[in-house]
Coordinates of C-alpha atoms and ligand atoms in Angstrom, one line a residue:
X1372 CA -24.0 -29.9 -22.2
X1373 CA -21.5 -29.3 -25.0
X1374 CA -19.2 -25.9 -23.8
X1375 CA -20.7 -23.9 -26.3
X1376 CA -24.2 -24.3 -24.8
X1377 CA -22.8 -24.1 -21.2
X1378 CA -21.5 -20.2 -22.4
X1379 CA -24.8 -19.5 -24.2
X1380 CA -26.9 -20.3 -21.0
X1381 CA -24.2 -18.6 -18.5
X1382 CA -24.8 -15.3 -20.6
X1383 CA -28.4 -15.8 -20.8
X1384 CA -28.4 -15.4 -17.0
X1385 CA -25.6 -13.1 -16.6
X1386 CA -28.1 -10.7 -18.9
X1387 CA -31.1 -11.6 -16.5
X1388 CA -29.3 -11.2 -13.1
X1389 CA -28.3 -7.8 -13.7
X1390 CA -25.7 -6.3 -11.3
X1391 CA -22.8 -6.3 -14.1
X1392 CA -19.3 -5.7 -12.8
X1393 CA -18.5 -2.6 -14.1
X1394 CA -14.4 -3.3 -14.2
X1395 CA -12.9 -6.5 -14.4
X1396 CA -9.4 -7.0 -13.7
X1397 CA -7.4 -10.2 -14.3
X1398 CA -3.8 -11.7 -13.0
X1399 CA -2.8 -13.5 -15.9
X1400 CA -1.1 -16.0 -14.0
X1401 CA 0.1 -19.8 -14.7
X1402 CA 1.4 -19.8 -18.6
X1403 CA 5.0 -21.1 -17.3
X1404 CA 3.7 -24.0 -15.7
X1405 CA 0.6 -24.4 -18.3
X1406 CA 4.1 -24.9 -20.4
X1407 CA 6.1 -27.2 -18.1
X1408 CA 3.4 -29.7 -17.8
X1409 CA 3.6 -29.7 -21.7
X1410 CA 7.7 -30.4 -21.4
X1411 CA 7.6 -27.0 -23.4
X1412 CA 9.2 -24.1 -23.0
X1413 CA 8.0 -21.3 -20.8
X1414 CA 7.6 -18.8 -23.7
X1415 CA 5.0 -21.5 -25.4
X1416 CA 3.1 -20.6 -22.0
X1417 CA 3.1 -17.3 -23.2
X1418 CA 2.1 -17.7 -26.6
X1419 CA -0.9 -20.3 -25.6
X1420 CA -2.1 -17.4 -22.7
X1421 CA -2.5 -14.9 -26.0
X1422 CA -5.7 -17.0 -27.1
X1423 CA -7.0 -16.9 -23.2
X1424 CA -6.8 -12.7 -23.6
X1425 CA -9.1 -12.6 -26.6
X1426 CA -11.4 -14.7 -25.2
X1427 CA -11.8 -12.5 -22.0
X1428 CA -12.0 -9.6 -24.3
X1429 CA -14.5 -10.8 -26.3
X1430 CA -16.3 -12.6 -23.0
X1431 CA -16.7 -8.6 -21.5
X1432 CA -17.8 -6.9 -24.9
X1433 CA -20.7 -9.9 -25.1
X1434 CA -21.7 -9.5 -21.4
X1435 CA -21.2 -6.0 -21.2
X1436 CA -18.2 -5.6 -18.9
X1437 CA -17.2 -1.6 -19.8
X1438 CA -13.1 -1.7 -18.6
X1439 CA -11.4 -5.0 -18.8
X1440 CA -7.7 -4.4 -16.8
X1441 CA -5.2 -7.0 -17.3
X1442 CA -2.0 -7.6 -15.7
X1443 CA 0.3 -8.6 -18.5
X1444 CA 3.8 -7.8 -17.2
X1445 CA 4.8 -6.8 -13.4
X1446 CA 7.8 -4.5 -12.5
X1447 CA 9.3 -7.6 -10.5
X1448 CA 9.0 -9.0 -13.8
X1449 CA 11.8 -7.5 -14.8
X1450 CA 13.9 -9.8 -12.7
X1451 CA 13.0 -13.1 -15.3
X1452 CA 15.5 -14.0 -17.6
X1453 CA 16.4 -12.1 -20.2
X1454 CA 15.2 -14.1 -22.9
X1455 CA 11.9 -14.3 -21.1
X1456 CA 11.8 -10.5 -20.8
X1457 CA 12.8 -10.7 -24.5
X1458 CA 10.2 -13.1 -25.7
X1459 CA 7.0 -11.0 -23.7
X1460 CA 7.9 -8.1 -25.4
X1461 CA 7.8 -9.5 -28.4
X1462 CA 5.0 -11.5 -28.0
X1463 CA 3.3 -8.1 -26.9
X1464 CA 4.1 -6.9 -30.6
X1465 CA 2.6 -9.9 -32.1
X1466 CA -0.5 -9.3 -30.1
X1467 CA -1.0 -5.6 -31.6
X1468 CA 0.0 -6.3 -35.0
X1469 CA -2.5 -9.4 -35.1
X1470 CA -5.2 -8.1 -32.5
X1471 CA -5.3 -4.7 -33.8
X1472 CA -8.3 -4.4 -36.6
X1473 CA -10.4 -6.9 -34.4
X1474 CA -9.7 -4.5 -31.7
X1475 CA -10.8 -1.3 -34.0
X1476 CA -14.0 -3.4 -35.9
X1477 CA -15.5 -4.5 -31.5
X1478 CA -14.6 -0.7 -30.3
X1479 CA -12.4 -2.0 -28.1
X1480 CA -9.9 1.2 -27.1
X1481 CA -7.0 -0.1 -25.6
X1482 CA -4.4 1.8 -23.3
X1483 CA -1.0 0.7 -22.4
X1484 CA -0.2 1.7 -18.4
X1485 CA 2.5 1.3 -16.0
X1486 CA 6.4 3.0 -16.1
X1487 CA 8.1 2.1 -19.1
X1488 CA 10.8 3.9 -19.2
X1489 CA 13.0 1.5 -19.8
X1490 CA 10.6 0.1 -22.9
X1491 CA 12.3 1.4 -26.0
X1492 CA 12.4 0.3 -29.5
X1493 CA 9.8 -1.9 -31.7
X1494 CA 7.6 -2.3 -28.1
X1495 CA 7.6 0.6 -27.3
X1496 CA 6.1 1.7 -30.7
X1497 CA 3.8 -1.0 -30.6
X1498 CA 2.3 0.4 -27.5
X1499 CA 1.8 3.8 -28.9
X1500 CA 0.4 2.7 -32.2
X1501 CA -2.2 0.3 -30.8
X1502 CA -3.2 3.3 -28.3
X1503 CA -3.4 5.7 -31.4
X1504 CA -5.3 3.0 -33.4
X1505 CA -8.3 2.3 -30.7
X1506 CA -8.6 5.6 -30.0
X1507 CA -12.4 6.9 -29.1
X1508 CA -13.6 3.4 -28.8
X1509 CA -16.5 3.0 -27.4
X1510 CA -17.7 -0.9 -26.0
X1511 CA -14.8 -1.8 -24.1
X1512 CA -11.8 -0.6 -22.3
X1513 CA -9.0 -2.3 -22.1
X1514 CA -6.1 -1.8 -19.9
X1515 CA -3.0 -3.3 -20.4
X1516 CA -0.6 -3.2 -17.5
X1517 CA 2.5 -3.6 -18.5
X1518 CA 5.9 -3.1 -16.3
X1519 CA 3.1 -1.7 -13.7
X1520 CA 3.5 -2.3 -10.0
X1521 CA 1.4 -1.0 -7.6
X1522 CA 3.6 0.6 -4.9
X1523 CA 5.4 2.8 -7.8
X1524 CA 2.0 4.0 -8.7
X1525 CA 1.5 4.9 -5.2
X1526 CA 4.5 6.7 -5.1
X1527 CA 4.4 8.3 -8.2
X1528 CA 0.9 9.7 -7.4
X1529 CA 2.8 11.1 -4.6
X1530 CA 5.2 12.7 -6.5
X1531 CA 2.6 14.6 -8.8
X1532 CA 0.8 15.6 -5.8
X1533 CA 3.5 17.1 -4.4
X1534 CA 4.6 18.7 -7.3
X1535 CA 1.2 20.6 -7.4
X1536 CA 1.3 21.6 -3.9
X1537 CA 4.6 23.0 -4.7
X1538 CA 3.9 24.5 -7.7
X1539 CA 1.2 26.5 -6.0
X1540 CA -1.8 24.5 -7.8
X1541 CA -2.9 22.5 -4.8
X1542 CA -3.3 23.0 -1.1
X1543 CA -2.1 20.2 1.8
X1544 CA -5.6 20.2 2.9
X1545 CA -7.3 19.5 -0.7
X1546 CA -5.5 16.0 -0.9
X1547 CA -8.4 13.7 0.0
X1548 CA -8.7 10.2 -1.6
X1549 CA -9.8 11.5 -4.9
X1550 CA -6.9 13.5 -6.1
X1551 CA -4.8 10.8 -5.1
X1552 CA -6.8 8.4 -7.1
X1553 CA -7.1 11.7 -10.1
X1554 CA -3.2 10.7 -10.2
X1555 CA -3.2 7.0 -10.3
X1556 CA -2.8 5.3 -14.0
X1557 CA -6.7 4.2 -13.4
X1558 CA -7.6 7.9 -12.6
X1559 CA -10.3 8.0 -15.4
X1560 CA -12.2 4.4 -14.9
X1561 CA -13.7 3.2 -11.9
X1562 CA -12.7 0.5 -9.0
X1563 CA -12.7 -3.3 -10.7
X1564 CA -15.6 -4.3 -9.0
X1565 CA -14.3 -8.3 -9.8
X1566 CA -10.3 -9.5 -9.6
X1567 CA -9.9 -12.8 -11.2
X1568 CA -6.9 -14.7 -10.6
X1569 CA -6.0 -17.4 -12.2
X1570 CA -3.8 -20.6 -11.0
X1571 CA -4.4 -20.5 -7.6
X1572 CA -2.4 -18.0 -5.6
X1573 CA -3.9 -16.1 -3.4
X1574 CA -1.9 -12.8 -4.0
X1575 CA -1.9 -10.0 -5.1
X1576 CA 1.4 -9.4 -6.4
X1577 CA 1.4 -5.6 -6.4
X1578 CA -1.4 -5.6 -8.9
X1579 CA -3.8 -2.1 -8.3
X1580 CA -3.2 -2.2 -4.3
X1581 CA -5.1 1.7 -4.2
X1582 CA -7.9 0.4 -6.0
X1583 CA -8.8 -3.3 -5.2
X1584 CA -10.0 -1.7 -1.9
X1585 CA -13.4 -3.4 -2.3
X1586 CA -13.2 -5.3 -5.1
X1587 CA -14.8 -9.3 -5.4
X1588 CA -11.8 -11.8 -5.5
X1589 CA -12.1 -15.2 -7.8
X1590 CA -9.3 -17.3 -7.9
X1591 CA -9.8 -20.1 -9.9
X1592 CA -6.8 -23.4 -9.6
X1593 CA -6.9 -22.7 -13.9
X1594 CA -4.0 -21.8 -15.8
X1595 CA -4.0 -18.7 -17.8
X1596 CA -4.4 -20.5 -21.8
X1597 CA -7.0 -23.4 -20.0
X1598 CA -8.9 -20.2 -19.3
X1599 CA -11.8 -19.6 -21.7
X1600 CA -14.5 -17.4 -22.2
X1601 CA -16.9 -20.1 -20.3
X1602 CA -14.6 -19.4 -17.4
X1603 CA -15.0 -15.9 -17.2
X1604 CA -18.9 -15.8 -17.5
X1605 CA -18.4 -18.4 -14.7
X1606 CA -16.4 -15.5 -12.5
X1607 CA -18.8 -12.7 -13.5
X1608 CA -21.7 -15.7 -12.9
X1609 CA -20.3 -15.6 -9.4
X1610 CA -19.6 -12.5 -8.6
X1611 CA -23.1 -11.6 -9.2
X1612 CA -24.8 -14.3 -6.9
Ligands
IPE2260 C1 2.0 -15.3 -16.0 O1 2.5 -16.6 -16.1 C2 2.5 -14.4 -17.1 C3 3.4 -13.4 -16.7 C4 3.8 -13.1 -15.5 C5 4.0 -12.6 -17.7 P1 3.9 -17.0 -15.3 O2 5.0 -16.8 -16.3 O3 4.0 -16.3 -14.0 O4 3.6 -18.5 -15.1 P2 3.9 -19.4 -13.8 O5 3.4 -18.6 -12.6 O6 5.4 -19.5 -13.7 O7 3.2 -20.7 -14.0
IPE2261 C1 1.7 -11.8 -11.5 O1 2.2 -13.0 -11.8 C2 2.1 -10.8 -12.6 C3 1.4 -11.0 -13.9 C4 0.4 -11.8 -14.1 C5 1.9 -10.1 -15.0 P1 3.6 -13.4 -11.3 O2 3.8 -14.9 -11.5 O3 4.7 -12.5 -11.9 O4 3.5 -13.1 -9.7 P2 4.0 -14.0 -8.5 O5 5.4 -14.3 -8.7 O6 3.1 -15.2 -8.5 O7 3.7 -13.1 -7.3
MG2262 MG1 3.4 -16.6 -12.1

């Protein structure tokens, strides 16, 4: 069976089996070594992973997968070298200026979430424009984390919570489990019901550690540009048996 019929029959049944995940979310994981065994650089790992992101866009709007949540840059990602810091950013500003009417024309409304603070400049424009341009979308959310960790997000959902109590907004007793979640970056989508990982770790790397409470793990040995939209009807294939 040629690829292109295995996707068309995997959608088929992913339409008959009902039981849709609701919110994917995706490590992105494996472009550097997708790269070395290439004898490229890392950043070609990158650049390659780009095509893997529209393909798992596209794979949710066809099977109807409402919030798509990707992990595109960690806070510990920070720590790379500086050119490779250098080259995601500015691989994240090709992705808007080239993504962005394909993103408008599916009704794809994108957000940008983690702390960026220290995101300045042409990226940090980027972010804000592509937000402002998907605006009111309506078939798929997409979240791009970027400089997101999860124990900041924890903490900073503290921090607002405490800053209501204080203010006299909120009482001690009132914080249950959702207004903490009503503060988290996610606060207005559901749990991912599905967390695909790709290239074999089995970690979570600080990704969403309040809200993959009860989500469906598939880690698949893959690396992040192998993976194609066949791939992730296969995960949502899966995760509905
Ligand atoms: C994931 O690929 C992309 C980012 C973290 C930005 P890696 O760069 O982590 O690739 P490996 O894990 O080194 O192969
Ligand atoms: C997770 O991949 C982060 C992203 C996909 C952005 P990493 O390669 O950075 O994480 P570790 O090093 O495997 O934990
Ligand atoms: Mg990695």
């Amino acid at each position: 069976m040629s690829d292109l019929d295995e996707r068309r029959r995997l959608l088929h049944e992913i339409k008959l089996n009902g039981s849709l995940p609701v919110h994917v979310a995706i490590i992105m994981d494996g472009n550097g070594r997708w790269a070395a065994a290439r004898g490229l650089p890392r950043f070609r790992g990158h650049t390659a992973g780009m095509k893997s992101v529209r393909e798992a866009t596209q794979g949710c709007i066809e099977a109807g997968v409402r919030v798509l949540t990707l992990y595109a840059f960690s806070q510990e990602n920070w720590n790379r070298p500086r050119a490779e810091v250098a080259a995601l950013m500015k691989l994240f500003e090709r992705y808007v200026a080239k993504e962005r009417q394909e993103l408008i024309d599916e009704g794809v409304e994108v957000r940008v979430l983690g702390d960026h603070r220290r995101i300045t400049g042409a990226p940090r424009k980027a972010m804000e424009s592509i937000e402002r341009a998907t605006a009111g979308g309506k078939n798929l959310r997409l979240n791009l984390m970027i400089s997101y960790g999860g124990r900041a997000e924890i903490v900073r959902a503290s921090q607002r919570l405490a800053e209501r109590v204080q203010k006299g907004e909120l009482d001690i007793a009132d914080i249950d489990e959702q207004a903490f979640a009503n503060e988290l970056y996610t606060a207005d989508v559901p749990d991912p019901d599905l967390l695909i990982r790709t290239s074999g770790e089995l970690r979570v790397s600080n990704f969403l550690l309040w809200q993959l409470a009860y989500t469906e793990m598939f880690i698949t040995p893959l690396l992040w540009p192998d993976f194609t939209r066949t791939h992730h009807f296969e995960a949502i294939h899966e995760y509905q048996k």
